[in-house]
Tab-separated table of C-alpha atoms in Angstrom:
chain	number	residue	atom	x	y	z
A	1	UNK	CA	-37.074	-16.210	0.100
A	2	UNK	CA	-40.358	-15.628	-1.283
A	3	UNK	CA	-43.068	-18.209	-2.567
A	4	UNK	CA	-44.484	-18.435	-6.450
A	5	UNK	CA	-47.318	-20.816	-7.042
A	6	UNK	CA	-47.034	-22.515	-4.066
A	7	UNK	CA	-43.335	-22.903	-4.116
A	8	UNK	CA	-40.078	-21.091	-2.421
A	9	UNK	CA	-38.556	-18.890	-4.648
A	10	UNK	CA	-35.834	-16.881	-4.403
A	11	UNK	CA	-36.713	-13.523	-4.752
A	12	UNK	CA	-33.207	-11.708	-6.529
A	13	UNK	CA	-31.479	-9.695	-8.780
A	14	UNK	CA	-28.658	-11.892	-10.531
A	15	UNK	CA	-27.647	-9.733	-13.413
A	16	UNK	CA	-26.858	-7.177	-10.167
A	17	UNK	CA	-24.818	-9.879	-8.988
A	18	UNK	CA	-22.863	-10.457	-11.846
A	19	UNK	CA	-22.098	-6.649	-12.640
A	20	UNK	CA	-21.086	-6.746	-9.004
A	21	UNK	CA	-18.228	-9.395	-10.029
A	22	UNK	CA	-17.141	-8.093	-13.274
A	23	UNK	CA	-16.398	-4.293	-11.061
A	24	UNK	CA	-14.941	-6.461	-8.110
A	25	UNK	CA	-12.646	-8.269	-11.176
A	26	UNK	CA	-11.722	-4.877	-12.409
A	27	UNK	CA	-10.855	-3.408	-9.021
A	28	UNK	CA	-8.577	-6.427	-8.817
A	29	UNK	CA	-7.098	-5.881	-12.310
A	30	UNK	CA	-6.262	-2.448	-10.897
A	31	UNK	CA	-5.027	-3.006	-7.633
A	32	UNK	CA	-3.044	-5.845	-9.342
A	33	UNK	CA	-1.400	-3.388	-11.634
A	34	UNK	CA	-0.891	-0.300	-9.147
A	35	UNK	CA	1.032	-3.078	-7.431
A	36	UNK	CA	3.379	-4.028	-10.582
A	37	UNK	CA	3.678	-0.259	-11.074
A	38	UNK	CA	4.656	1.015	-7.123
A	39	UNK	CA	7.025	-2.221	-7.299
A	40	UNK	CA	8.830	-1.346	-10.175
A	41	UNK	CA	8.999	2.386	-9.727
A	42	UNK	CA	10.156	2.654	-5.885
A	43	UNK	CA	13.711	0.716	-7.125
A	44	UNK	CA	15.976	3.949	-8.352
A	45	UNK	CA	19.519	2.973	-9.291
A	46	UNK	CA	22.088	5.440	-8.306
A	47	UNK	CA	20.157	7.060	-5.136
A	48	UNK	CA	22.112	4.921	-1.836
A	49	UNK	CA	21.509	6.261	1.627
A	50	UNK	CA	18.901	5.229	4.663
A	51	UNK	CA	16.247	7.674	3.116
A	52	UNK	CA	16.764	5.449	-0.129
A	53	UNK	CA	16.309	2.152	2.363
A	54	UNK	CA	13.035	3.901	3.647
A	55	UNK	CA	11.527	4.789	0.037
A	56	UNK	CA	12.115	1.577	-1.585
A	57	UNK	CA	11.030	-0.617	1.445
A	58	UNK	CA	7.824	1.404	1.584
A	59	UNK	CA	7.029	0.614	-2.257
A	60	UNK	CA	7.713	-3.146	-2.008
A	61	UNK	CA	5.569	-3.323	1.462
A	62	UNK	CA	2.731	-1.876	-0.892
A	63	UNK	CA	3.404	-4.020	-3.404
A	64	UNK	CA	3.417	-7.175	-1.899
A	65	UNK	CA	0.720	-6.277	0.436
A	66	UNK	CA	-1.190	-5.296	-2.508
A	67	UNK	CA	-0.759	-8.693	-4.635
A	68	UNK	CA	-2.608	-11.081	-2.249
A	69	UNK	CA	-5.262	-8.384	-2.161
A	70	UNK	CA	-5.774	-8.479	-5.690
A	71	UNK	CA	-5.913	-12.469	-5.690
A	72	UNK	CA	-8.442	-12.302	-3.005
A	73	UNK	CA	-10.861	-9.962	-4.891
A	74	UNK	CA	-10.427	-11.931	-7.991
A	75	UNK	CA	-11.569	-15.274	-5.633
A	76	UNK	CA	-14.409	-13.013	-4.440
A	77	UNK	CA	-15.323	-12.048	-8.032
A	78	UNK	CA	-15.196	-15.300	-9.347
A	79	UNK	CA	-17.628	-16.682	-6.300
A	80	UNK	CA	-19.859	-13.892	-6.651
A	81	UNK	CA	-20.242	-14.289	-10.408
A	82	UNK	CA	-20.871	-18.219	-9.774
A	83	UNK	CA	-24.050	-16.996	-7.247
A	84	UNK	CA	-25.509	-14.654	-9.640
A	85	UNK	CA	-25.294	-17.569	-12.045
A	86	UNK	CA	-27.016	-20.114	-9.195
A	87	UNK	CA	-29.286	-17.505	-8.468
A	88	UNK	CA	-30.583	-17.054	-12.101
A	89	UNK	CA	-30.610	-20.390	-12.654
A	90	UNK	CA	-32.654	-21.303	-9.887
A	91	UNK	CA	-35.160	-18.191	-10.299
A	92	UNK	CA	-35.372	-19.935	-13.847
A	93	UNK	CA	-36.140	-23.651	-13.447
A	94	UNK	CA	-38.679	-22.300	-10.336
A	95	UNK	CA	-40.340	-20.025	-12.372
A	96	UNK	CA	-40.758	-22.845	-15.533
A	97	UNK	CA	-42.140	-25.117	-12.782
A	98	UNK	CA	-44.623	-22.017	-11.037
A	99	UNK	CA	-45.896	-22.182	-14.643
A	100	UNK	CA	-46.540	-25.666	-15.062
A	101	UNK	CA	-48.304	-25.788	-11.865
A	102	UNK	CA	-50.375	-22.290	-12.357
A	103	UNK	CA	-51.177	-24.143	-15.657
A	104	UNK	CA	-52.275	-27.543	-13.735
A	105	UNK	CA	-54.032	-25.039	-11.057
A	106	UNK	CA	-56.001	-22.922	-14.554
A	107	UNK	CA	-56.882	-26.490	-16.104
A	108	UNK	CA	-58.553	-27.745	-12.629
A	109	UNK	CA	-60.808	-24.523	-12.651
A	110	UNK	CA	-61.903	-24.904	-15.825
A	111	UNK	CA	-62.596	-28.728	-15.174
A	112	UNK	CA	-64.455	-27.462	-12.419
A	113	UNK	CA	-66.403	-24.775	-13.647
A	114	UNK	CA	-67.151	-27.275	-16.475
A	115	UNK	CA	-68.429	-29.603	-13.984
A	116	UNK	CA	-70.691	-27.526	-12.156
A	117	UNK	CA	-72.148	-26.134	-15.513
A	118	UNK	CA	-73.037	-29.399	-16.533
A	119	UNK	CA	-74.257	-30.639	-13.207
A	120	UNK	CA	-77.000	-27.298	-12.917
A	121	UNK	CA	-77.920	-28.627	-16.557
A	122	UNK	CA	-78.520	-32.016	-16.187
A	123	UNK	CA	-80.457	-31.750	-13.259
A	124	UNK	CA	-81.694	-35.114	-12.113
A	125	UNK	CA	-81.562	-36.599	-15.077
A	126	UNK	CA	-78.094	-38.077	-15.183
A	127	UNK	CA	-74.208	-37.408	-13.939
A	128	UNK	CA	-72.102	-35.500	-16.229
A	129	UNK	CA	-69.526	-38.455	-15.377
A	130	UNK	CA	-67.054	-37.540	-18.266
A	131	UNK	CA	-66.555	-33.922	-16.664
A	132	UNK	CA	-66.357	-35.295	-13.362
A	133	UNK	CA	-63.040	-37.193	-14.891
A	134	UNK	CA	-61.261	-34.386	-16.385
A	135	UNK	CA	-61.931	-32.602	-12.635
A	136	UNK	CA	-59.853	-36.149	-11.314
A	137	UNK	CA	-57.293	-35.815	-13.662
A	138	UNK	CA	-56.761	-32.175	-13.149
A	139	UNK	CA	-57.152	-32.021	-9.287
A	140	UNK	CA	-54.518	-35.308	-9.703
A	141	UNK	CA	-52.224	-34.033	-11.701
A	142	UNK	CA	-52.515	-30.633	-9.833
A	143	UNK	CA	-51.253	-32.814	-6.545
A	144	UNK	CA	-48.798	-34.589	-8.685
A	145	UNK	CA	-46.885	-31.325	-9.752
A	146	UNK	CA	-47.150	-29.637	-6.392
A	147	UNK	CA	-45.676	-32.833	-4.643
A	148	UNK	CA	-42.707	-32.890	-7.495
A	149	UNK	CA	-41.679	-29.427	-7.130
A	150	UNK	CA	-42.239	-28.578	-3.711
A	151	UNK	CA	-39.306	-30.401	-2.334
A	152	UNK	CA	-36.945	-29.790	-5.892
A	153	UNK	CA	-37.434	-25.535	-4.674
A	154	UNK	CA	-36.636	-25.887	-1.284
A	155	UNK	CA	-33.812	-27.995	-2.244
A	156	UNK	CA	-32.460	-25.745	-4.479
A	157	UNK	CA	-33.276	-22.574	-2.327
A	158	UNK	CA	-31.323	-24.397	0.256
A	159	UNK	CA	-28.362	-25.217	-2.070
A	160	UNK	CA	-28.684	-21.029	-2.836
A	161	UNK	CA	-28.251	-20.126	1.155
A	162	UNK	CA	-25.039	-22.244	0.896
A	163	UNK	CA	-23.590	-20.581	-2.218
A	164	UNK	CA	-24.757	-17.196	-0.633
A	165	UNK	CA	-22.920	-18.541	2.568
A	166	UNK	CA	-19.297	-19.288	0.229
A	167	UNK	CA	-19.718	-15.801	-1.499
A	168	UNK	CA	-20.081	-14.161	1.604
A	169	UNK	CA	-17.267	-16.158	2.878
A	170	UNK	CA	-14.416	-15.145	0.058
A	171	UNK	CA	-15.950	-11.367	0.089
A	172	UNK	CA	-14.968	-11.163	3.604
A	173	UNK	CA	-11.920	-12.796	3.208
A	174	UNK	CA	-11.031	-10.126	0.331
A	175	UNK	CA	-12.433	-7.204	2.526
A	176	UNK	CA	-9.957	-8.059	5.665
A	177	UNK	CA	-6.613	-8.089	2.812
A	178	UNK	CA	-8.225	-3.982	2.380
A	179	UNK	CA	-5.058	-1.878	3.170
A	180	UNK	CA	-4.750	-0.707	6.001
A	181	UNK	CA	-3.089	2.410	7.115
A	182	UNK	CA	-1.290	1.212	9.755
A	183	UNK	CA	0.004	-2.051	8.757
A	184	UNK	CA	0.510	-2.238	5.363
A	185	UNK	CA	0.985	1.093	3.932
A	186	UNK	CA	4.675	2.733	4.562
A	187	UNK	CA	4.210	5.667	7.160
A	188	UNK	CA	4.641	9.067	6.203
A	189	UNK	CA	8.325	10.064	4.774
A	190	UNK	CA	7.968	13.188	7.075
A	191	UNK	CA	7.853	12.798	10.530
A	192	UNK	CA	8.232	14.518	13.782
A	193	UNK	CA	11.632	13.571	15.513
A	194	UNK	CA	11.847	15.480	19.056
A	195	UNK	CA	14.913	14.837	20.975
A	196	UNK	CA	15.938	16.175	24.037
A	197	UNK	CA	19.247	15.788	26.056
A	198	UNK	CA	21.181	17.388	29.148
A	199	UNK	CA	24.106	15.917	30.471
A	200	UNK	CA	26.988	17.238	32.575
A	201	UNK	CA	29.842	15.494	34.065
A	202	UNK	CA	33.657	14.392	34.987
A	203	UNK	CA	34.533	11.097	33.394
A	204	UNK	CA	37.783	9.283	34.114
A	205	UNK	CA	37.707	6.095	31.832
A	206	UNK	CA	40.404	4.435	29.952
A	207	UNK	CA	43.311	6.262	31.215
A	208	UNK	CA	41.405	9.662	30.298
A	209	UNK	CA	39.897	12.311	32.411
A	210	UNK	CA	37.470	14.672	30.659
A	211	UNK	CA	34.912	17.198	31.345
A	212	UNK	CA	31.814	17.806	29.570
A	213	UNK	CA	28.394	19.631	29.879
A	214	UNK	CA	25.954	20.195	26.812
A	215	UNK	CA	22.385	20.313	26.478
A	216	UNK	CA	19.716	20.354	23.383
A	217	UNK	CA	16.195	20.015	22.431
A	218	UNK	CA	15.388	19.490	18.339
A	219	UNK	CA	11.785	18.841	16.935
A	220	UNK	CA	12.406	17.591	12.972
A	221	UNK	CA	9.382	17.552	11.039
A	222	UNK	CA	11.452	16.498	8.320
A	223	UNK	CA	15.440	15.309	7.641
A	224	UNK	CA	16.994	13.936	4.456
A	225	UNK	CA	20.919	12.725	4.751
A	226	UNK	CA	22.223	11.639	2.014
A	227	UNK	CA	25.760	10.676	0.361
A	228	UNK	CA	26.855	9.779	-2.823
A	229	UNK	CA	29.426	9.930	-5.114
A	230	UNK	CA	31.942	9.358	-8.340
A	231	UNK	CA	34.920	7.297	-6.743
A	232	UNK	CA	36.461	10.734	-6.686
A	233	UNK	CA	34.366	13.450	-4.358
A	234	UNK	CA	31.612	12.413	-2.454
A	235	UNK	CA	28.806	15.125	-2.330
A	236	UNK	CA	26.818	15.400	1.076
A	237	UNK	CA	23.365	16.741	0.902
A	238	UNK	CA	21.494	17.017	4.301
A	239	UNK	CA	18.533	19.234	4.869
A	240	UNK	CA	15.828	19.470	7.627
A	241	UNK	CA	13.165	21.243	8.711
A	242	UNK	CA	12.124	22.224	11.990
A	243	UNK	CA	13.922	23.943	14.962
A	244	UNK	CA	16.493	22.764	17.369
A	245	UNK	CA	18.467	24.575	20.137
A	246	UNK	CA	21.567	23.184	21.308
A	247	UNK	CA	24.940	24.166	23.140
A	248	UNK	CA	27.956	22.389	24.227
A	249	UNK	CA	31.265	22.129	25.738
A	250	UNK	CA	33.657	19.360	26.827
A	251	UNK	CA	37.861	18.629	26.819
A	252	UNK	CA	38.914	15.594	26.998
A	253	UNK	CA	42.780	14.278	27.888
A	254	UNK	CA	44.002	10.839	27.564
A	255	UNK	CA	46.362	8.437	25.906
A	256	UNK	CA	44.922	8.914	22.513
A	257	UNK	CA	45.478	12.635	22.661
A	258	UNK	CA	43.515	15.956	23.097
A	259	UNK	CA	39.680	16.972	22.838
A	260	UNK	CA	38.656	20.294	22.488
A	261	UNK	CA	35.302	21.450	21.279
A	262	UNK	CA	32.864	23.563	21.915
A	263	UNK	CA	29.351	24.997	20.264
A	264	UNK	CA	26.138	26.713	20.253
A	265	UNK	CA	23.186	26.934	17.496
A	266	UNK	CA	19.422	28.023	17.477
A	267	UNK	CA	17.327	27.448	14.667
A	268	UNK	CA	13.809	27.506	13.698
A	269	UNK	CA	12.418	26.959	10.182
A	270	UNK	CA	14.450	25.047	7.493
A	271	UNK	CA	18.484	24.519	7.025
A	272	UNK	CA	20.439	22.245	4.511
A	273	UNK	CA	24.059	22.133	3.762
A	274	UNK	CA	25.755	20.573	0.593
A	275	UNK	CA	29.334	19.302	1.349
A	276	UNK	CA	31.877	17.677	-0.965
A	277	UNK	CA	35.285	15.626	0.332
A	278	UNK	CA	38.398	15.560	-1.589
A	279	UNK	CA	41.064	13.891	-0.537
A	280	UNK	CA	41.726	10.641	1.266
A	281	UNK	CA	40.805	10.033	5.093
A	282	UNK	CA	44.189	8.087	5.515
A	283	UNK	CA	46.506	11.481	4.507
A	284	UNK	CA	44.792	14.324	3.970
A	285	UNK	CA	41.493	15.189	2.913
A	286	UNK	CA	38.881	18.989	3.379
A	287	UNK	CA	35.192	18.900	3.450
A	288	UNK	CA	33.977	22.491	2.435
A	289	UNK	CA	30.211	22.748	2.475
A	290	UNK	CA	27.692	25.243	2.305
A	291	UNK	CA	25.233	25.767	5.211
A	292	UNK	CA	21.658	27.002	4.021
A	293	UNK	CA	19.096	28.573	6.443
A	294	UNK	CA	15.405	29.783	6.000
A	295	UNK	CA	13.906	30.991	9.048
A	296	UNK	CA	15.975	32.386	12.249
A	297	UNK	CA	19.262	31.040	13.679
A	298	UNK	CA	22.662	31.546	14.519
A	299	UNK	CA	25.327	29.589	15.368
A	300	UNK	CA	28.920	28.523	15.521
A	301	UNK	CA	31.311	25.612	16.715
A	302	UNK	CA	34.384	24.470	17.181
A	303	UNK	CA	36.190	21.095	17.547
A	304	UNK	CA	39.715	20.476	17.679
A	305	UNK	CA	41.402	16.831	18.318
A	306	UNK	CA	44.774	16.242	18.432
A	307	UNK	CA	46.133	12.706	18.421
A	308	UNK	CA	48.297	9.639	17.049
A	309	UNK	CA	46.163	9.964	13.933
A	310	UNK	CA	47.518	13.932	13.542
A	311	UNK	CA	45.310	16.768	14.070
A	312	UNK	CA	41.597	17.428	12.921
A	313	UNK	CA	39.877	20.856	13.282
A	314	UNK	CA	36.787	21.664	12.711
A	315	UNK	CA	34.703	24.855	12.750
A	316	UNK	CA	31.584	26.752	11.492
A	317	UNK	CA	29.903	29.588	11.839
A	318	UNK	CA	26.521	31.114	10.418
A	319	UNK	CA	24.093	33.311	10.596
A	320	UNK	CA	20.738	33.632	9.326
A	321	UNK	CA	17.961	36.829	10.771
A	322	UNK	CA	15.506	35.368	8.187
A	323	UNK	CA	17.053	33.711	5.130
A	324	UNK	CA	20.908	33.345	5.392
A	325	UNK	CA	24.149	30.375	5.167
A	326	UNK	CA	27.512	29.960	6.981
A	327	UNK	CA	30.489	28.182	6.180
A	328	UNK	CA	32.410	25.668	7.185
A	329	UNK	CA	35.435	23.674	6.741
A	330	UNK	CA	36.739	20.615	8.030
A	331	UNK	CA	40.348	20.118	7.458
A	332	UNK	CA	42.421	16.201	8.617
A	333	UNK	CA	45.796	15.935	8.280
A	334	UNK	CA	47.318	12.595	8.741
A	335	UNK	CA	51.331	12.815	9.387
A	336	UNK	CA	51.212	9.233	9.410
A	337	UNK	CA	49.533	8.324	6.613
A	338	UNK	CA	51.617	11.038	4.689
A	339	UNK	CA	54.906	9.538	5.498
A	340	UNK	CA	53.986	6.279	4.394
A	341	UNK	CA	53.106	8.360	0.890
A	342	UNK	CA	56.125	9.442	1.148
A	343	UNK	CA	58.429	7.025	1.319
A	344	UNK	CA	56.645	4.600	-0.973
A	345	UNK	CA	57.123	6.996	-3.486
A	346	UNK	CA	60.504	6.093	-4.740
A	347	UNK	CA	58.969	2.580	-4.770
A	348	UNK	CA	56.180	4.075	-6.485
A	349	UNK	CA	58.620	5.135	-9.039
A	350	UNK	CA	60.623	2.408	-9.702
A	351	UNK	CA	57.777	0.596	-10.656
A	352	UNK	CA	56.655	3.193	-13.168
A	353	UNK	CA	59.490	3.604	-14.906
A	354	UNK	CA	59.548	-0.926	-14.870
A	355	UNK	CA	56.229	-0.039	-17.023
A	356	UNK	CA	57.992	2.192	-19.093
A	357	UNK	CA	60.877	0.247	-19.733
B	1	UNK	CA	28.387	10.465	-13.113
B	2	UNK	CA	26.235	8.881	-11.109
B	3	UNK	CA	24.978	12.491	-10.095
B	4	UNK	CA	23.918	13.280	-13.907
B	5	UNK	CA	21.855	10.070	-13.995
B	6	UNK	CA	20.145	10.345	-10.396
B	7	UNK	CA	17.885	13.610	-10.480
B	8	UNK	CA	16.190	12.320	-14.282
B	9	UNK	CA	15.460	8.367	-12.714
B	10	UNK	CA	14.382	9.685	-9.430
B	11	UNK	CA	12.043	12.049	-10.949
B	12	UNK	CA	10.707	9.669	-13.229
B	13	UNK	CA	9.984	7.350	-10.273
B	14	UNK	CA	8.685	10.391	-8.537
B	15	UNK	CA	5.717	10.649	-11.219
B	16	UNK	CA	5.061	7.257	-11.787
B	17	UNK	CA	4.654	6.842	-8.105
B	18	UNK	CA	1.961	9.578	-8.478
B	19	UNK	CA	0.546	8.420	-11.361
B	20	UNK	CA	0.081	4.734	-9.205
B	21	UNK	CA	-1.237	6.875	-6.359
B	22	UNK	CA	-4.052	8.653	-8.829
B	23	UNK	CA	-4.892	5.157	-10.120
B	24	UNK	CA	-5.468	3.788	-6.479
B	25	UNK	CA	-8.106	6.262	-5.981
B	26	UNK	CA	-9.704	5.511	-9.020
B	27	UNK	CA	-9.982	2.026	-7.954
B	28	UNK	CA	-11.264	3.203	-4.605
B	29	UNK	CA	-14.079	4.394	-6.621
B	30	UNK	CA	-14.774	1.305	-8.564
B	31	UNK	CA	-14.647	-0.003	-5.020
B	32	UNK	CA	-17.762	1.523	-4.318
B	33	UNK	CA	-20.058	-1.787	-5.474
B	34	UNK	CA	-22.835	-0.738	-2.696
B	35	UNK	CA	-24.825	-3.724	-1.137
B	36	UNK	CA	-28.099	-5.312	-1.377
B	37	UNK	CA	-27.000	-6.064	-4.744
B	38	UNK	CA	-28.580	-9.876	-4.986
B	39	UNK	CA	-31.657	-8.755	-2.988
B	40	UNK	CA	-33.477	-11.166	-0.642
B	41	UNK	CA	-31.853	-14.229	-1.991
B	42	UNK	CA	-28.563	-13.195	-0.683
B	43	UNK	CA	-27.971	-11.590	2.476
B	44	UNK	CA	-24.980	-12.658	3.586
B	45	UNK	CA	-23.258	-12.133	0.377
B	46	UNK	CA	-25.610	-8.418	0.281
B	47	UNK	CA	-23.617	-7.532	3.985
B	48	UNK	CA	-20.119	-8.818	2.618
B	49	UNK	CA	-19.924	-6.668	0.241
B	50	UNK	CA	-20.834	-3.768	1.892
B	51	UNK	CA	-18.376	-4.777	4.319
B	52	UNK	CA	-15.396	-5.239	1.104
B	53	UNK	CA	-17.072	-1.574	-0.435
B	54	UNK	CA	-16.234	0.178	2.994
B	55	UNK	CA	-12.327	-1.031	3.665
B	56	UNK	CA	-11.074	-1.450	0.194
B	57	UNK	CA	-12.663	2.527	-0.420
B	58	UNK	CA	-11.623	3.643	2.375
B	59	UNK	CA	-8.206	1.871	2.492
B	60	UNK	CA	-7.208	2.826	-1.288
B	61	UNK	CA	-7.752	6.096	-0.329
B	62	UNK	CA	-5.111	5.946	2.346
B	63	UNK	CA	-3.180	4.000	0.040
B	64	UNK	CA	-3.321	6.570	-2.509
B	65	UNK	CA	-2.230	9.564	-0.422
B	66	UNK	CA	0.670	7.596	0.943
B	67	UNK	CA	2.001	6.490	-2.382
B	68	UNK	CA	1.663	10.409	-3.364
B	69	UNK	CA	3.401	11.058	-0.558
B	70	UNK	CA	5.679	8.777	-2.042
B	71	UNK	CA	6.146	10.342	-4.974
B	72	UNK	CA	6.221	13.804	-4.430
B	73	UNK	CA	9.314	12.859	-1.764
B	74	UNK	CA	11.353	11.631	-4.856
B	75	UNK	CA	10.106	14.676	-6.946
B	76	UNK	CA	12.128	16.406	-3.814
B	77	UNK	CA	15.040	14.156	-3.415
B	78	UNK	CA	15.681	14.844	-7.394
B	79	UNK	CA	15.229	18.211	-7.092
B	80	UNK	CA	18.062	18.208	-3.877
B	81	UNK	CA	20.110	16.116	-6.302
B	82	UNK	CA	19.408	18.742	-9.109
B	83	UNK	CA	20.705	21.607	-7.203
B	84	UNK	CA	23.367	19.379	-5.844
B	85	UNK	CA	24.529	18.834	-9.308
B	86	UNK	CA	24.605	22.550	-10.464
């Protein structure tokens, strides 16, 4: 604080202050609306799938992280534009009051200059006694201002360190709801997935024995799996990038039938397949994809079960030096389940040609 | 089909998503109110706002690249779905 005629004064610039709110306002007009705007935009009808669960999770995080962060710089702004309007005001009424008492303070040296004058001229001869009563008044009223304002500056310069105080408070208050990386923004979409596994054994569990050995090492930097479909086909579309090395083989014999499988694959750089089923998983359905590669690899699998459910096969192979694809085709056949088709078709029948009739 | 409608509302989400990422840095600028704006009067309020400059700039800015991130990742996915479509 500094001092003006004699009294504290707060020393200031409020019109800083108050351009200070109307940005902080503005800042939360824009957060505010960034917020509205990620909210709205991360919902996408007709995209289903985890990745989907992931994006639109991480929008509405930001979103609703972001909304109390916009209320709390609008609090700020509105406490900071309240101080720069205590702060003016004070600097005001101090500075009206410095005046009047740097008036009093000119009007008591004139009085006394006056005085003096009029005491070298008179001389012996008399006292300038009218003089020496304008000096009273001035020197009185001089001590009549001081003792009136003194107290009214302080008071208000204290009232000023507690408004500073509440300002301060509600600006730190809005700077700890700042985003923040780790808590409040989503994470990065790609990420770095390493995943290692050996195993070998002889298992003998529920009435099966089996034999299996396999081992692998992947590091993803990214993966997208997604399905979707028409009520018809559903596409597959999976894609990653990143390399992976991984081999495996294992039979399996048991009540519930036969295992067979088998496979090995190396890949570095980027692969994505795009598959489409047709059929039903109850009878009979076939899953061709396409396998894309960038980057080298090789591999090739194989994966046959047979049991009460009928046979499924499976098997790949592909091959890429630098940029290359595969094929593959997965093939179930469901005896069972085609039977049943079977012999509710004369039912199935009957009740068409009820319609027609 | 759902896949006709997917690639055109993902992308669309895609750029607004990077059009809200471009506005969060912009407000990371107007973030930037600096301090000692009351002068001696204030100091508290002078250091608080310093303080709110620093971590709403600095955390926009994070913000902003992660909600680009954002979007570009459904510029991808609608691209996938594009292709997928073909």
């Amino acid at each position: 604080m500094g001092v003006r005629a004699g009294l504290a004064y707060p020393e200031g610039n409020p019109a800083a202050l108050t351009q200070a709110a109307q940005r902080l306002s503005g800042l939360a007009a824009r957060v505010a609306g960034a917020a509205t705007s990620i909210g709205r935009s991360a919902a996408v009808s007709g995209w289903e799938g985890p990745r989907y669960e992931v994006f639109v999770s991480a929008g509405r995080d930001v979103a609703a992280s972001l909304d109390p962060g916009a209320a709390a710089l609008n609090r700020a702004s509105s406490n900071l534009a309240q101080l720069g309007t205590r702060v003016e005001d004070a600097q005001r009424r101090i500075r009206a009051w410095a005046e009047e008492i740097e008036a009093a303070e000119r009007s008591l040296q004139t009085a006394q200059s006056e005085l003096i004058a009029a005491r070298l001229a008179a001389g012996l001869t008399g006292r300038p006694t009218h003089l020496e009563g304008a000096f009273e008044r001035a020197s009185h009223e001089l001590d009549e201002l001081r003792a009136r304002y003194i107290p009214k500056a302080r008071q208000l310069c204290g009232e000023l360190r507690q408004d500073d105080e509440r300002a301060a408070n509600a600006l730190r208050a809005a700077a700890a709801m700042a985003p923040k990386a780790a808590s409040r923004a989503p994470g990065p979409l790609s990420f770095l997935d390493l995943k290692t596994a050996a195993s070998a054994g002889f298992d003998d569990r529920d009435g099966a024995i089996g034999a299996h050995a396999s081992a692998s090492i992947e590091a993803i930097l990214a993966r997208l799996h997604e399905r979707f479909g028409d009520g018809t086909t559903t596409y597959g579309l999976d894609a990653s990038v990143g390399a992976s090395a991984s081999a495996s083989a294992n039979a399996e014999l048991g009540p519930n039938g036969l295992h067979l499988g088998g496979g090995a694959d190396v890949q570095a750089g980027a692969k994505g397949s795009v598959s489409a089923t047709v059929g039903d998983e109850d009878t009979f359905a076939i899953t061709p994809s396409l396998d894309g590669r960038a980057g080298p690899g090789a591999g090739a699998h194989a994966n046959v079960d047979v049991d009460e459910d009928g046979l499924h096969a499976d098997i790949g192979a592909g091959l890429s030096p630098l940029i290359g694809g595969g094929v593959h085709l997965e093939v179930h056949v469901n005896p069972a389940g085609i039977l049943d088709t079977i012999q509710d078709a004369p039912r199935t029948i009957e009740t068409i040609k009820d319609l027609i009739d | 089909m759902l896949i006709a409608n997917d690639p055109a509302q993902t992308r669309s989400a895609g750029s607004a998503l990077t059009t809200a990422g471009s506005e969060l840095l912009c407000a990371a600028g107007a973030a930037q109110l600096g301090s000692g704006a009351g002068g001696d009067a204030t100091p508290r309020t002078d250091a608080a706002l310093g303080m709110l400059s620093s971590d709403w700039g600095s955390g926009l800015r994070t913000l902003s690249a992660q909600i680009e991130s954002l979007g570009r990742y459904a510029d991808l996915v609608a691209t996938a779905f594009e292709r997928a479509g073909d």
